[in-house]
XYZ file of C-alpha atoms in Angstrom:
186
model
C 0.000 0.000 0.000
C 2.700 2.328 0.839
C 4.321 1.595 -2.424
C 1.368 2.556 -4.604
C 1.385 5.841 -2.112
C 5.521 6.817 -2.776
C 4.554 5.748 -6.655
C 1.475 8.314 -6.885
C 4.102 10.448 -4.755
C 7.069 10.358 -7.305
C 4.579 11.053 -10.346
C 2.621 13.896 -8.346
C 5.994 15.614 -7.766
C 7.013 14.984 -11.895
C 3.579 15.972 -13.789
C 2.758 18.923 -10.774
C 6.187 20.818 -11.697
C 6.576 20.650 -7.962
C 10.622 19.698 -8.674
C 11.176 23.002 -7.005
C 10.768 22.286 -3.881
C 13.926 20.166 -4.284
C 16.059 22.705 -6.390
C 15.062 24.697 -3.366
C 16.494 22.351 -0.668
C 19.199 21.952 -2.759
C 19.971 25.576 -3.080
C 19.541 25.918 0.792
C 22.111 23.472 1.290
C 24.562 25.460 -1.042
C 24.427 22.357 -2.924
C 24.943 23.648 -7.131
C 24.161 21.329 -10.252
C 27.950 21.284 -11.115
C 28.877 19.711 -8.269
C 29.304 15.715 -8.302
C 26.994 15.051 -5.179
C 23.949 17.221 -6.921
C 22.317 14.426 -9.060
C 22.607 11.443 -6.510
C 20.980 14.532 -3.618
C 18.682 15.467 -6.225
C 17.542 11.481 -6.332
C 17.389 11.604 -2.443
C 15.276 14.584 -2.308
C 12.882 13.123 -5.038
C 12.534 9.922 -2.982
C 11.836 12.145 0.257
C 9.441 14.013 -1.263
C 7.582 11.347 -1.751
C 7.716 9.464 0.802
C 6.468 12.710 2.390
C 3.535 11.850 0.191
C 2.702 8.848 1.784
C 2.731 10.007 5.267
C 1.250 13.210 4.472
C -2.024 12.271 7.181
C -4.602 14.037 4.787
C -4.508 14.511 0.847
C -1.489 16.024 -0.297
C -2.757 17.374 -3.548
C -5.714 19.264 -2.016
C -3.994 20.339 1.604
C -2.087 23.968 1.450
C 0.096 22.899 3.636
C 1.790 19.636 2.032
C 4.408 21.711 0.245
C 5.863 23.290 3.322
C 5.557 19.746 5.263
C 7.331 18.200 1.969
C 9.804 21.136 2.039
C 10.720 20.375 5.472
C 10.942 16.685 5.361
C 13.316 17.125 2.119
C 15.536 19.271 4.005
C 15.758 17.382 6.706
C 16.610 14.070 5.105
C 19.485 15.469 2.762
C 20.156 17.440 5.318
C 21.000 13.658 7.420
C 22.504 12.581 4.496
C 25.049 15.039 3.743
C 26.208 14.834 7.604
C 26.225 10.920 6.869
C 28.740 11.553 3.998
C 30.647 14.114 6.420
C 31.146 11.337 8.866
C 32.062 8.837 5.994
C 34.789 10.991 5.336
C 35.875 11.032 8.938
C 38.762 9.586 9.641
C 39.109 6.671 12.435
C 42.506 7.239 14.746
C 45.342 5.285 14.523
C 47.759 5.057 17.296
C 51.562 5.586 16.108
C 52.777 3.213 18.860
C 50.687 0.140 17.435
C 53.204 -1.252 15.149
C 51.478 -4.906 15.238
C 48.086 -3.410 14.203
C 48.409 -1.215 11.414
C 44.899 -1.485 9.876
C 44.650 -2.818 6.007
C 42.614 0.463 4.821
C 45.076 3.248 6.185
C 44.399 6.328 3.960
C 46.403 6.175 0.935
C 45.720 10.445 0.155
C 48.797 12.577 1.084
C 45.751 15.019 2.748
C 44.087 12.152 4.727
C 47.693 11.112 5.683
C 48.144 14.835 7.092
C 44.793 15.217 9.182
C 45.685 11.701 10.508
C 48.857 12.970 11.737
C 47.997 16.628 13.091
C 45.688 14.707 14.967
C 47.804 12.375 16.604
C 50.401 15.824 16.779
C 47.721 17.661 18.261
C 46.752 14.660 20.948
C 50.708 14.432 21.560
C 50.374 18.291 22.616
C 47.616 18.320 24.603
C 48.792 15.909 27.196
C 51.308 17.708 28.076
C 49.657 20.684 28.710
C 48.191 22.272 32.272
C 44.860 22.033 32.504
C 44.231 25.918 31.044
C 46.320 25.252 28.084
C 43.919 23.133 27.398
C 41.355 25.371 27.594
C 42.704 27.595 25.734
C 42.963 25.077 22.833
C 39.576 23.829 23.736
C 37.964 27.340 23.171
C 40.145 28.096 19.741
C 40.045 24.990 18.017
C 37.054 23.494 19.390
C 34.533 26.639 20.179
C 36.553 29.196 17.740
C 36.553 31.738 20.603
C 38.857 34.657 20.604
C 41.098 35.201 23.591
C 38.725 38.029 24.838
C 35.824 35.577 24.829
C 37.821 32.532 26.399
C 38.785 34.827 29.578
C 35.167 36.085 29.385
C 34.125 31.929 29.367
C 36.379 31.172 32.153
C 36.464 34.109 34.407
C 40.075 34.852 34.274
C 41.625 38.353 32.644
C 42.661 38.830 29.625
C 46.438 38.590 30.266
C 45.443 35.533 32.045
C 44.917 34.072 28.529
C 47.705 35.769 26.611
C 49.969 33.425 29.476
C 48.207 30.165 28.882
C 48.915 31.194 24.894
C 52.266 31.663 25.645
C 52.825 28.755 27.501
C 51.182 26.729 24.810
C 53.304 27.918 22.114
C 56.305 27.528 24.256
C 55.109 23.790 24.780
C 54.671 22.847 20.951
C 58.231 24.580 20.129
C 59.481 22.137 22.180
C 58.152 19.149 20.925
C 59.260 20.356 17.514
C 56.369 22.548 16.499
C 57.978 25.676 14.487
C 56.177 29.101 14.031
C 55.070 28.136 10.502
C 53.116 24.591 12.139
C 51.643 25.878 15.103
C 50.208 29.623 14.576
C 47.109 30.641 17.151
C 45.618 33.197 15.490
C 43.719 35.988 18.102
């Protein structure tokens, strides 16, 4: 039954010109037709619409509101499936020490290699700071506070923060950082 419903759905949304609606996600989602993910989100968004169909609870093609509800439920699904991809391209952590267990699929890309690495760099760092270092790398790279806001966050002054910066920066130059690899902008 359902079927027949996403059916009726797919041929409401083709012979009603109401293909907008997903340009319109798509748009919204700064998603353009020359990029390689537009035609397989453009399929996703056609399938969400209607399935929106089918669960519509009244008539869709005589109910004012179905577009907006449609709209929505578009949205939200590419919307899922674009964070989906994002975490498909996350990378899983590999330890440095574990020479035994070096996983088959290790990332092959010379930029995959590099966020692997400034990862495990930026682990190596941050246990071996004090406990506001860490805060102050919690609020930049985490938060993307300025140093005015992270001594606003934690109650401290300002010059409070510029020391825990300092101390940071002294820390990475001495596990090799240079000025060029470790730069914490204000």
């Amino acid at each position: 039954m359902k079927d027949k419903k996403i059916t009726s759905g797919l041929y409401f949304l083709m012979h009603d010109k109401q293909v907008g609606i997903i340009y319109g996600v798509l748009k919204r989602l700064h998603i353009l037709p020359w990029q390689d993910q537009f035609a397989d989100l453009f399929q996703d968004g056609c399938l969400a619409y209607a399935t929106a169909f089918a669960d519509f609870p009244s008539n869709p093609r005589t109910d004012d509101t179905f577009p907006a509800y449609a709209y929505q439920k578009v949205y939200w699904r590419l919307l899922d499936e674009l964070r989906h991809q994002q975490r498909g391209l996350a990378l899983a952590e590999y330890s440095l020490d574990d020479q035994e267990d070096v996983p088959a699929d290790v990332p092959a890309v010379t930029s995959d290699f590099k966020q692997v690495l400034d990862r495990a760099c930026l682990q190596h760092l941050v246990a071996r700071c004090t406990v506001n270092q860490q805060r102050y790398l919690t609020g930049k790279l985490q938060h993307h506070l300025t140093d005015r806001e992270i001594a606003v966050r934690f109650r401290v002054s300002p010059s409070a923060v510029a020391q825990w910066k300092r101390g940071l920066i002294a820390k990475a130059q001495q596990l090799g950082y240079n000025d060029n690899e470790f730069e914490v902008r204000k």
